[in-house]
XYZ file of C-alpha atoms in Angstrom:
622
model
C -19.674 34.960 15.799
C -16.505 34.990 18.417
C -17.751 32.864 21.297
C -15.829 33.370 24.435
C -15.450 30.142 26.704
C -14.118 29.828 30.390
C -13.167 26.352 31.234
C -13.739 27.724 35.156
C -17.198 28.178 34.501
C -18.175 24.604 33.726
C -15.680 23.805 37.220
C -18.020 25.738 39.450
C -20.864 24.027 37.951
C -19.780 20.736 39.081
C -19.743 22.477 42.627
C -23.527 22.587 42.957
C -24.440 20.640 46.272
C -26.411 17.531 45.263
C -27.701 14.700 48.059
C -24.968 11.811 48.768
C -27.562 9.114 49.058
C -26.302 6.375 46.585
C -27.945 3.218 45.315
C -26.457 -0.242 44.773
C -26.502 -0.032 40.780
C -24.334 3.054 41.358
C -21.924 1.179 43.641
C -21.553 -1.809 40.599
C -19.991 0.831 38.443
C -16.961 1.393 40.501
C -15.994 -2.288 39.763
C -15.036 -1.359 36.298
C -11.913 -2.915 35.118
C -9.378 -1.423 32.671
C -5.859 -2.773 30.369
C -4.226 -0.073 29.026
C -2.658 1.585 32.380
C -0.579 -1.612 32.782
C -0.962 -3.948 30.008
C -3.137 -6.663 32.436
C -6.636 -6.416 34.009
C -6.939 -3.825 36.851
C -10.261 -2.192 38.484
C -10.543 1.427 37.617
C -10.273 2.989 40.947
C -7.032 1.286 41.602
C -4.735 2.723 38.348
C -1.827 4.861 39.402
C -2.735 6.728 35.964
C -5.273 8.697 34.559
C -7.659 6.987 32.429
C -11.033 8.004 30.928
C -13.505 5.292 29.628
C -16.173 5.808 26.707
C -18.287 2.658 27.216
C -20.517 1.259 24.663
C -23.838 3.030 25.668
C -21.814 6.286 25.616
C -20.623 5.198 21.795
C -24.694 4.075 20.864
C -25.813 7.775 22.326
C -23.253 9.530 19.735
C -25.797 9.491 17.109
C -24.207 10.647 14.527
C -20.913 12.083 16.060
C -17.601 10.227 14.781
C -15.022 9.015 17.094
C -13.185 12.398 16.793
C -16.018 13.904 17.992
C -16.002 11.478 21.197
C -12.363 12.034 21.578
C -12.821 16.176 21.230
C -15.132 15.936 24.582
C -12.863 13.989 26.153
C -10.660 15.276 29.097
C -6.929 15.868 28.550
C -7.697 15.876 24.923
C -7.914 17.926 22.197
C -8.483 17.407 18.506
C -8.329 19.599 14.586
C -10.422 18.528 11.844
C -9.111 19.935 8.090
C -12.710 19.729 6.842
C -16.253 18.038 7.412
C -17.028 14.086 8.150
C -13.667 11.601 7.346
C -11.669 14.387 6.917
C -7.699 14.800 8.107
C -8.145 14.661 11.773
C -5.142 15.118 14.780
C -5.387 14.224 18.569
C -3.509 15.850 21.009
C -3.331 14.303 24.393
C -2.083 16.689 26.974
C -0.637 19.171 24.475
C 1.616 17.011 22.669
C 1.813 16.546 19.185
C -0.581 14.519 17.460
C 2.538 11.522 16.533
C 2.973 11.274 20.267
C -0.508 9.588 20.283
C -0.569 5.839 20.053
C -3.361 4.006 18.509
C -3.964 0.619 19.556
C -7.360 -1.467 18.045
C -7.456 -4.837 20.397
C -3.926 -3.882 21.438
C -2.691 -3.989 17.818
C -0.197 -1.006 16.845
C -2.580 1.027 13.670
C -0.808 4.293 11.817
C 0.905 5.994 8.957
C 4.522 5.382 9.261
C 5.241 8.201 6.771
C 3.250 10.516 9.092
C 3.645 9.467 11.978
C -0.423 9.551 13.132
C -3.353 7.748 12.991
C -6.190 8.210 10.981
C -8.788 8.111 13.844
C -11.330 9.568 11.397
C -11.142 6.617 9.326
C -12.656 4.316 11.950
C -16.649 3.965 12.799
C -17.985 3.620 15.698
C -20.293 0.820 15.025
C -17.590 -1.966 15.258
C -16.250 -0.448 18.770
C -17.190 -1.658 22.403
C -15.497 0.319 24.450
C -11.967 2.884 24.249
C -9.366 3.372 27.115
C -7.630 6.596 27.143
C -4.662 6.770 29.352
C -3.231 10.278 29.667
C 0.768 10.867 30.051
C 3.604 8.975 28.671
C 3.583 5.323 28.168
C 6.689 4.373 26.176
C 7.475 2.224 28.994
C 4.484 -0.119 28.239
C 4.021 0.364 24.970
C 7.103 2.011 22.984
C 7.601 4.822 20.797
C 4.616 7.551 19.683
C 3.038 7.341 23.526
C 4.788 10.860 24.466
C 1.387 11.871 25.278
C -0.431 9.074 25.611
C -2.709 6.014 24.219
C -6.093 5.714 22.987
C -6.805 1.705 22.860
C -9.743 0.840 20.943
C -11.701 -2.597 21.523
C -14.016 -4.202 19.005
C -16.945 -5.833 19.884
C -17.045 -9.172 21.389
C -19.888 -11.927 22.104
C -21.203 -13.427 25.042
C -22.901 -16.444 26.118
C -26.715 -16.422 24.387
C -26.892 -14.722 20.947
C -27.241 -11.008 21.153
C -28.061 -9.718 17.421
C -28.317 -5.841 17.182
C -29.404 -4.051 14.231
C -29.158 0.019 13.793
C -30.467 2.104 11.189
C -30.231 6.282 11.612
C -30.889 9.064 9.329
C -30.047 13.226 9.965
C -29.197 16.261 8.776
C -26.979 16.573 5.624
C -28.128 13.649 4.359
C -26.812 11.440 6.423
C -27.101 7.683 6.497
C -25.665 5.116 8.879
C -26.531 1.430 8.678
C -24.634 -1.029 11.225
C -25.640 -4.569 11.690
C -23.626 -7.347 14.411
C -24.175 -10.949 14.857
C -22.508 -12.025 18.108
C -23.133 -14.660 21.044
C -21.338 -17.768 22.436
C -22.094 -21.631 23.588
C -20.133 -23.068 26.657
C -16.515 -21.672 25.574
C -17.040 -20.704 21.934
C -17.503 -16.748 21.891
C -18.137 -14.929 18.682
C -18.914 -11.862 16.975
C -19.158 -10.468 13.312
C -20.297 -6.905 12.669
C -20.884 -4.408 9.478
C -21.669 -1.112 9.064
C -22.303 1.409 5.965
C -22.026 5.473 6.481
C -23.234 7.834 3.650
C -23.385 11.448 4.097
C -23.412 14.814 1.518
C -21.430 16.552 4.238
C -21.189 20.732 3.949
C -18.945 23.021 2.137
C -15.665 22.780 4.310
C -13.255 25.187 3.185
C -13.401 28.804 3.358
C -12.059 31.198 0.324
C -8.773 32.913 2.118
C -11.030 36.220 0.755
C -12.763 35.679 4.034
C -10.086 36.496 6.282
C -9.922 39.631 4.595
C -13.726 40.999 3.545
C -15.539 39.250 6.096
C -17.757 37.230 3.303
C -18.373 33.694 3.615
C -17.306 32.625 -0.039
C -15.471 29.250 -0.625
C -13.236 27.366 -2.445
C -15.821 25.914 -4.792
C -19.540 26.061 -3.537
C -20.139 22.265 -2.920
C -20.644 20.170 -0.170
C -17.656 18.246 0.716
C -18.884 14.147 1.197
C -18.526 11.276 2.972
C -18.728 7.799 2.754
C -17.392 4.782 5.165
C -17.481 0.772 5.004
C -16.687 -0.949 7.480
C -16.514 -5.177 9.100
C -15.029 -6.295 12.058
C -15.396 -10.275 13.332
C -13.609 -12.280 16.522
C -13.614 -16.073 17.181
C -12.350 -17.901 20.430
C -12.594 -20.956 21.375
C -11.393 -22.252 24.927
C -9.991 -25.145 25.983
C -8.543 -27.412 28.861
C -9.709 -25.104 31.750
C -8.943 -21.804 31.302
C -6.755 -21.841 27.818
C -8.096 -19.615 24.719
C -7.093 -19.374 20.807
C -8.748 -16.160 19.144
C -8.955 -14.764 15.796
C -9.985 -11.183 15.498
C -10.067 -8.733 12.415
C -11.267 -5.129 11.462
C -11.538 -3.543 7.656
C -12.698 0.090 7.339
C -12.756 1.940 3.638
C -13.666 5.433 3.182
C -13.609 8.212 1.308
C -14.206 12.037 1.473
C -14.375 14.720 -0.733
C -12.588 17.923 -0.586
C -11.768 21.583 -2.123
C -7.910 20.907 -3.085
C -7.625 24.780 -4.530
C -9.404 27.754 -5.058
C -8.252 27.572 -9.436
C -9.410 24.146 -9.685
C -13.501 22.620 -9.642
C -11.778 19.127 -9.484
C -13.521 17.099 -7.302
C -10.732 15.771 -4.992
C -10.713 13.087 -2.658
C -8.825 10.922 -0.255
C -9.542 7.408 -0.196
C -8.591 5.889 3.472
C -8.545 2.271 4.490
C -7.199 1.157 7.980
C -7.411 -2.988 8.423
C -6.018 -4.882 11.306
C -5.849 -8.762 11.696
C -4.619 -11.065 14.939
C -4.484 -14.075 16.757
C -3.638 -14.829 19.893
C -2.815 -18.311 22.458
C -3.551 -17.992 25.999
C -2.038 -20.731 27.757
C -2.295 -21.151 31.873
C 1.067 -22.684 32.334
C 0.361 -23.241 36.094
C -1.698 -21.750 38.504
C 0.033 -18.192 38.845
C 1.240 -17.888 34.956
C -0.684 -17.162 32.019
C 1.211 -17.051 28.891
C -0.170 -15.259 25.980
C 1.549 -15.074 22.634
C -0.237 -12.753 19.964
C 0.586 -12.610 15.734
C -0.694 -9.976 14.238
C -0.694 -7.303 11.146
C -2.303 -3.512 10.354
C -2.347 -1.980 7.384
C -2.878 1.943 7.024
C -3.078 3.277 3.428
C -4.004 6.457 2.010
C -4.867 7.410 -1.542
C -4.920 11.209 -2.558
C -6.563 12.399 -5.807
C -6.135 16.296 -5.538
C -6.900 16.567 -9.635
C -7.161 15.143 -12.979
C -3.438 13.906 -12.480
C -2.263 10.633 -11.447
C -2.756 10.249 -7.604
C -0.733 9.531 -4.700
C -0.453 6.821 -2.593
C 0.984 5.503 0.880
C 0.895 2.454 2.436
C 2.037 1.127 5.520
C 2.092 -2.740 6.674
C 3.027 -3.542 10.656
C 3.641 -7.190 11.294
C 3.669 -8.044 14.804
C 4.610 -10.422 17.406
C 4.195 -10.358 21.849
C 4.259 -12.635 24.061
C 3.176 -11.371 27.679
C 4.064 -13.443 30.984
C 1.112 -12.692 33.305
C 2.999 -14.415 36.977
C 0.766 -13.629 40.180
C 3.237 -13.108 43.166
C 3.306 -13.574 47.068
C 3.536 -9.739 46.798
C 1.606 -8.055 43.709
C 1.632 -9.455 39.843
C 4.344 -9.478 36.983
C 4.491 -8.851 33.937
C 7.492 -10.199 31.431
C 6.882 -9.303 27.207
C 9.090 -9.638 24.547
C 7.582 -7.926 20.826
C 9.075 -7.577 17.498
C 7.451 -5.048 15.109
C 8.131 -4.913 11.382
C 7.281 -2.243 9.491
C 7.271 -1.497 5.712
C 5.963 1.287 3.397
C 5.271 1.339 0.481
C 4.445 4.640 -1.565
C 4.517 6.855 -4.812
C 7.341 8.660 -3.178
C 10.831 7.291 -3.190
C 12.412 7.083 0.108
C 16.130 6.166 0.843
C 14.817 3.280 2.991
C 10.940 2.034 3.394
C 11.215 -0.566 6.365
C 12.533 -0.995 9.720
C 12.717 -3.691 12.764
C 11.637 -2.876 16.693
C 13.039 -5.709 19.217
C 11.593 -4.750 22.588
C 11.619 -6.819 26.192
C 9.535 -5.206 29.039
C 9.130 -5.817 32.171
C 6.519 -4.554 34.714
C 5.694 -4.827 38.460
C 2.355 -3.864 40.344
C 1.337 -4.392 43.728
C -1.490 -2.924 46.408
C -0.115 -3.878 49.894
C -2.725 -2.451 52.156
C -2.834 1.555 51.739
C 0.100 1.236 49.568
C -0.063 1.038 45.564
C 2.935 0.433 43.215
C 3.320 0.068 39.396
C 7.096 0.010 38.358
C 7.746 -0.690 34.172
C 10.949 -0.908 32.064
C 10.950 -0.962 28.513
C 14.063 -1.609 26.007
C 13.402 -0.978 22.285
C 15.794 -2.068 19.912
C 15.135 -0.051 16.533
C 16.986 -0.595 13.486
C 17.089 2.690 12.325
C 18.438 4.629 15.054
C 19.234 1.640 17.694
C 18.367 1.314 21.209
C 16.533 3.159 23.511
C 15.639 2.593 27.238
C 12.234 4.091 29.331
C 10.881 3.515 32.843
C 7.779 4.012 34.875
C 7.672 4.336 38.525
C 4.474 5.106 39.720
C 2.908 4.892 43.837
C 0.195 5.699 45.427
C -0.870 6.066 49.303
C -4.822 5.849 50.615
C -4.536 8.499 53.094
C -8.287 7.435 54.319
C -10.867 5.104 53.089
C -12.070 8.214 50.783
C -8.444 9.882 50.076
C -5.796 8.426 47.761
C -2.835 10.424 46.820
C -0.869 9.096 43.630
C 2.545 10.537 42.088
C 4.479 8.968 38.942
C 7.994 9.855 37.018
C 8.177 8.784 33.773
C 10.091 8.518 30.586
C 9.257 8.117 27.054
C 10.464 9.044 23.369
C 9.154 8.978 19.371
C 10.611 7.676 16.522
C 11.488 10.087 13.671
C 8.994 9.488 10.911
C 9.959 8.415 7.444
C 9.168 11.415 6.001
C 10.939 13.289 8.777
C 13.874 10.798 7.929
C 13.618 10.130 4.571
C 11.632 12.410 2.557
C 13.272 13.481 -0.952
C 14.207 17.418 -1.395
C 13.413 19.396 -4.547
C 14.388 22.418 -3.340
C 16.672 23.855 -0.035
C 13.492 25.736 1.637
C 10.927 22.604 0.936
C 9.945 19.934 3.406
C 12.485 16.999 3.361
C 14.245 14.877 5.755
C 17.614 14.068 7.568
C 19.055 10.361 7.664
C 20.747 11.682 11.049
C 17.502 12.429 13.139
C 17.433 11.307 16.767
C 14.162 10.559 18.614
C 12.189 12.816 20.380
C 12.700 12.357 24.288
C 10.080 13.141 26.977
C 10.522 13.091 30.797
C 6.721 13.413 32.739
C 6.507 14.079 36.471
C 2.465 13.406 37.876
C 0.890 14.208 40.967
C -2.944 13.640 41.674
C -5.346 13.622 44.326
C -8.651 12.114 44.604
C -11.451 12.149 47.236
C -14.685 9.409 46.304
C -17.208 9.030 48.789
C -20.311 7.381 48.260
C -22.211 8.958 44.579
C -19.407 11.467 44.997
C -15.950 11.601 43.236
C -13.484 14.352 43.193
C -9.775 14.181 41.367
C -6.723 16.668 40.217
C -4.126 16.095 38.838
C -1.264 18.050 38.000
C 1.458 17.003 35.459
C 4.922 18.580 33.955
C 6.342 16.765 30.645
C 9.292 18.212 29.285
C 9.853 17.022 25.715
C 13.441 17.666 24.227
C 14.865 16.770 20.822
C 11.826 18.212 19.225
C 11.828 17.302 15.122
C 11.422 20.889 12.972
C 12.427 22.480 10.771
C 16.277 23.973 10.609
C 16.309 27.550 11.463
C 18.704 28.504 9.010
C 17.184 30.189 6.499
C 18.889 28.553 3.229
C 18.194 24.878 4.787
C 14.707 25.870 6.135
C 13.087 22.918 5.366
C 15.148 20.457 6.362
C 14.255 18.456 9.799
C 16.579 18.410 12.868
C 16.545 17.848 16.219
C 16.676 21.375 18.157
C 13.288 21.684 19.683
C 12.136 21.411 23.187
C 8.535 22.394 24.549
C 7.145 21.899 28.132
C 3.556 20.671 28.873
C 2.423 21.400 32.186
C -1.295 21.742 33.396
C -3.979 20.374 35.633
C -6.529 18.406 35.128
C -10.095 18.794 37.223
C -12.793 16.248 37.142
C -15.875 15.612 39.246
C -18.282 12.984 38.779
C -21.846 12.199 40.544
C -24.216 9.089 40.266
C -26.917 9.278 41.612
C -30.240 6.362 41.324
C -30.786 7.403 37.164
C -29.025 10.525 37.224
C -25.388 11.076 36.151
C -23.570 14.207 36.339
C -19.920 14.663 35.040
C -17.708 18.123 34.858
C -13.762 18.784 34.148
C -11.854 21.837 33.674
C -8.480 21.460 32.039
C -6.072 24.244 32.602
C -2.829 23.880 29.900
C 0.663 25.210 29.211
C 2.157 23.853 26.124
C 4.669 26.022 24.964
C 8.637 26.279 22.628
C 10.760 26.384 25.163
C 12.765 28.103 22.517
C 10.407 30.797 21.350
C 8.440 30.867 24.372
C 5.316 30.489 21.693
C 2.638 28.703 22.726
C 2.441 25.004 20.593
C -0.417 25.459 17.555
C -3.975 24.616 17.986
C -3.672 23.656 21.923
C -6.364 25.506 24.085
C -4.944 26.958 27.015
C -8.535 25.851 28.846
C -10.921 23.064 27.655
C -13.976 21.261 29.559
C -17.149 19.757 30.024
C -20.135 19.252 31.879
C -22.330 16.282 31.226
C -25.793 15.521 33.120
C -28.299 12.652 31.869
C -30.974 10.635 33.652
C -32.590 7.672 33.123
C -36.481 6.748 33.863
C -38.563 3.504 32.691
C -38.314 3.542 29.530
C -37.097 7.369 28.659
C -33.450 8.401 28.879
C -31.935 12.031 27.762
C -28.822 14.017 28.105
C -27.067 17.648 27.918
C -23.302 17.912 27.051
C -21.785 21.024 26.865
C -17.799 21.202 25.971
C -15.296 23.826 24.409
C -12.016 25.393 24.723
C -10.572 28.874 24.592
C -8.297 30.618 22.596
C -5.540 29.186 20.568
C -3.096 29.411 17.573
C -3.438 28.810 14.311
C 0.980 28.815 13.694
C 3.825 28.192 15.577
C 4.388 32.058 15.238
C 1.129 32.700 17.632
C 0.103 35.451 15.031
C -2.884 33.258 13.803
C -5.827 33.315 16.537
C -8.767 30.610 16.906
C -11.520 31.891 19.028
C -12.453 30.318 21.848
C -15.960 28.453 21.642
C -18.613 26.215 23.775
C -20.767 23.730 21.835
C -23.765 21.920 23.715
C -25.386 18.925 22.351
C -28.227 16.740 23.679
C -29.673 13.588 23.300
C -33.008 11.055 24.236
C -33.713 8.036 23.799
C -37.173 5.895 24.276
C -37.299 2.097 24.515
C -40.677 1.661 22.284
C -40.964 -1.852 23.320
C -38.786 -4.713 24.663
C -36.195 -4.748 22.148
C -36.869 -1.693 20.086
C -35.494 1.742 20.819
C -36.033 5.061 19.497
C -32.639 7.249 19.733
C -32.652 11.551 18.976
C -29.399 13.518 19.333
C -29.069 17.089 18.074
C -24.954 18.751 18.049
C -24.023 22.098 18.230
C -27.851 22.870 19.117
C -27.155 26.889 19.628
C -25.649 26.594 15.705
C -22.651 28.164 16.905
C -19.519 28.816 14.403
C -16.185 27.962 15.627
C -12.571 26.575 13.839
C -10.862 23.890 14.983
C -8.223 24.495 12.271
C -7.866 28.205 10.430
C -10.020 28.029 6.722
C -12.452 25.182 7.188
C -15.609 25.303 8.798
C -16.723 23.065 11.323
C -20.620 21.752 11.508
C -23.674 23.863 12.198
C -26.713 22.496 13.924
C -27.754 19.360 12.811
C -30.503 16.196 14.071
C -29.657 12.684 13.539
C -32.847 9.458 14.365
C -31.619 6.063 15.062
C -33.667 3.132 15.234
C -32.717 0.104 17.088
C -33.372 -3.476 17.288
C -31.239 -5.663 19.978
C -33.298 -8.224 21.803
C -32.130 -8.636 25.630
């Protein structure tokens, strides 16, 4: 069934009138505080960029849903899934490509070095607390891949008392997820250790190409395409003197899932996916206006693919990294002074002409709110030992033109590193996939402009952006070298970006349209798989003991190949949710996805899910 979807419809029904009467737990929320916009502690309402929050009760009312699935109803971004649960999964942030996102987990650098992404599928949700999004280009904080922007992940953490928590859900296809997490502190000892086990048959993913042509839902090979996930992430700190801190922190997650590898084979493929990441860090307070923080830490992505009976193949890639961040409070504003060194290595079946490289960076940033004035000014130098140096700013101000109007505009630049396989990837024939030695890095230069109106339970934003990426990696238009990858693209992403939230005593209403150009500035094609309109509407309530919720999100039409011959229909998926505290520390939690069963691609030839219920029980004293 083609489902048609209007991102404008779920704007005007944010436009309902509602009452503006607004109650002190409401007020407590605007207090939020968030790292990823500048790299130090800032409230919410006061970033110069756009940032979305998924908080941990948002996370514990997913049910079932993965953190793709979080990310897909997320504004500004858009995802593809090849396949059911722990499948290959890409995030685009603003219509970039999915290497322009950068994955942080407790501000640790996590991907595949020979592709270039993360595997976001790969990590549960049980070990999470909370995830930052920041929307537009952040090489200037954070270095290459942030073209389009940064989802930061951070692991759970323990507070003063003991707060156990214990979770137990079953649902539809069989699906199992166990997650238990120890955590708590005593005067300045803070811990936490959690685990978590995810087991489910999944559905038959892949479609038979047959389809495309008769119409008949046939597949590959008629079995359900599984799932399976282990997971265990743990912190330590421990402060000292007054306001110093050492911390240990680690995460482990090892999955696997089944899929159809080819319609002439009944092998039982899989892909076996385990993302780690291990750090420690030293705060120091050096004097009263400078905290000194130096970090150590290492990730480890690597993927194992056993398409048949043959011997499989394997990647691996090992970052081993090193910051230290100056935190300096000024007469005038706060600065920030880092130096990092990145090392990365990979290791892999495939023979590359070189499997490491260095990153030497120094950054410096700058931000400031002088009465109805707002600054944020970064610089970033990377020093990269395959291609050498490159240089990217931020300037970013904003201007309260009332108590209830702020008006905010940025510039920025930012660029990606080629890829190994992009670089270094072996040819066996002139029209294959393989790489070029002599790649340069893809540049970006982002212009921002966004308004926003909050008064009382009311908030109102838009913001419009224009990021024009040049030096796009592809491959070589000549026909006898057509595989090869050079620099000659350049695409332009501009859109707007509508959002409108309400809280109001126990009820909470959120809406966003996004409206998107990404297109080849070459071709004048628009970019693959990037919805020209996507949004959302969210409403839940609380009472006593009962809370429930209805989320509706989708996105119009879009391409399958770069050739815009390929359509994916447009579609709108709404999903609900309750939840009934039983007794003091026991809950009851229901969520049901896609509840009108409605069939939709994300990616042309595999299916996405149908209808499906998923029960968690949990136990977390207060």
């Amino acid at each position: 069934m083609k489902t048609r979807f209007s991102a404008l419809t779920l704007a005007l029904a944010a436009a309902l009138p509602f009452p503006s009467r607004v109650f002190a737990a409401d007020e407590a929320a605007l207090e939020e505080v968030v790292v990823t916009a500048t790299r130090q502690q800032r409230r919410a309402e006061d970033s110069l960029a756009s940032v979305e929050v998924i908080s941990r009760a948002d996370i514990e009312r997913a049910g079932h849903s993965s953190l793709v699935d979080l990310l897909q109803a997320t504004p500004g971004v858009q995802v593809t899934a090849n396949g059911g649960p722990g499948s290959n999964a890409n995030v685009y942030i603003r219509g970039s490509e999915a290497r322009h996102t950068l994955l942080l987990v407790d501000g640790i650098r996590v991907g595949s070095a020979s592709s270039g992404s993360a595997t976001f599928e790969a990590i549960p949700l049980a070990m999470i607390e909370r995830i930052e999004i920041l929307r537009g280009p952040a090489s200037a904080l954070y270095g290459s891949e942030a073209i389009g922007g940064v989802v930061q992940i951070f692991t759970r953490r323990g507070q003063r008392g003991f707060q156990p928590e214990v979770a137990v859900g079953y649902g539809s296809d069989n699906t199992f997820k166990g997650a238990v997490t120890l955590a708590g502190g005593v005067d300045r000892l803070r811990y936490s250790l959690s685990a978590g086990k995810e087991r489910s048959d999944g559905y038959n993913s892949k479609r038979d190409p047959a389809y495309w042509r008769s119409g008949t839902r046939t597949s590959y090979w008629a079995d359900d395409d599984g799932y399976r996930n282990d997971s265990a992430s743990g912190s330590l700190s421990i402060g000292f003197r007054e306001r110093d801190e050492l911390g240990l922190n680690f995460t482990h997650s090892a999955s696997r899932n089944w899929y159809d590898a080819s319609a002439l084979s009944y092998y039982d493929s899989y892909l076996d996916k385990t993302a780690s990441t291990l750090g420690a860090h030293l705060r120091t307070q050096l004097s009263g206006i400078w905290t000194s923080t130096l970090r150590l830490s290492q990730s480890e992505d690597k993927l194992l693919t056993r398409a048949s009976a043959a011997a499989p193949s394997r990647t691996q890639t090992v970052q081993d990294q090193l910051g230290w961040q100056n935190d300096v409070d000024l007469p005038v504003g706060r600065l920030l002074l880092a130096y990092e060194h990145v090392e990365t290595r990979l290791d892999s079946t495939t023979v590359y002409r070189e499997d490491e490289r260095r990153v030497n960076s120094l950054l410096a940033g700058w931000t400031a709110d002088i009465d109805a004035h707002h600054l944020q000014i970064n610089l970033r130098h990377d020093d990269n030992s395959q291609f050498g140096a490159k240089t990217t700013g931020l300037l970013a101000y904003g201007y309260d033109l009332t108590p209830e109007w702020r008006l905010r505009g940025s510039v920025a630049t930012a660029f990606n590193a080629p890829t190994f396989n992009q670089l270094y990837w072996p040819m066996s024939s002139p029209t294959s996939y393989y790489g070029n030695p002599d790649l340069k890095p893809e540049e970006a230069l982002n212009r921002e402009l966004g308004l926003r109106w909050n008064r009382g339970a009311h908030m109102v934003e838009l913001t419009y952006f224009d990021n024009k990426v040049k030096n796009l990696i592809t491959n070589n238009p000549d026909p006898a070298q057509s595989g090869q990858q050079v620099n000659i693209g350049e695409a332009r992403l501009k859109g707007a970006e509508l959002a409108y939230t309400l809280a109001l005593g126990g009820f909470n209403l959120g809406a966003g349209a996004d409206f998107l150009s990404a297109k080849d500035e070459d071709s004048g094609q628009r970019l693959p798989r990037r919805a020209a309109r996507s949004g959302f509407l969210r409403l839940s309530q609380t009472v006593d003991r009962f809370d429930w919720g209805f989320e509706l999100s989708g996105a119009g039409r879009r391409y399958d190949n770069a050739t815009n011959t390929v359509a994916l229909h447009g579609y709108g998926i709404a999903n609900a949710y309750a939840g009934y505290r039983v007794a003091r520390d026991w809950k009851l939690e229901l969520r049901a996805n896609n509840l009108l069963d409605k069939e939709y691609e994300l990616a042309r030839g595999y299916r996405t899910p149908g209808s499906s219920v998923f029960l968690t029980v949990r136990y977390a004293p207060r």
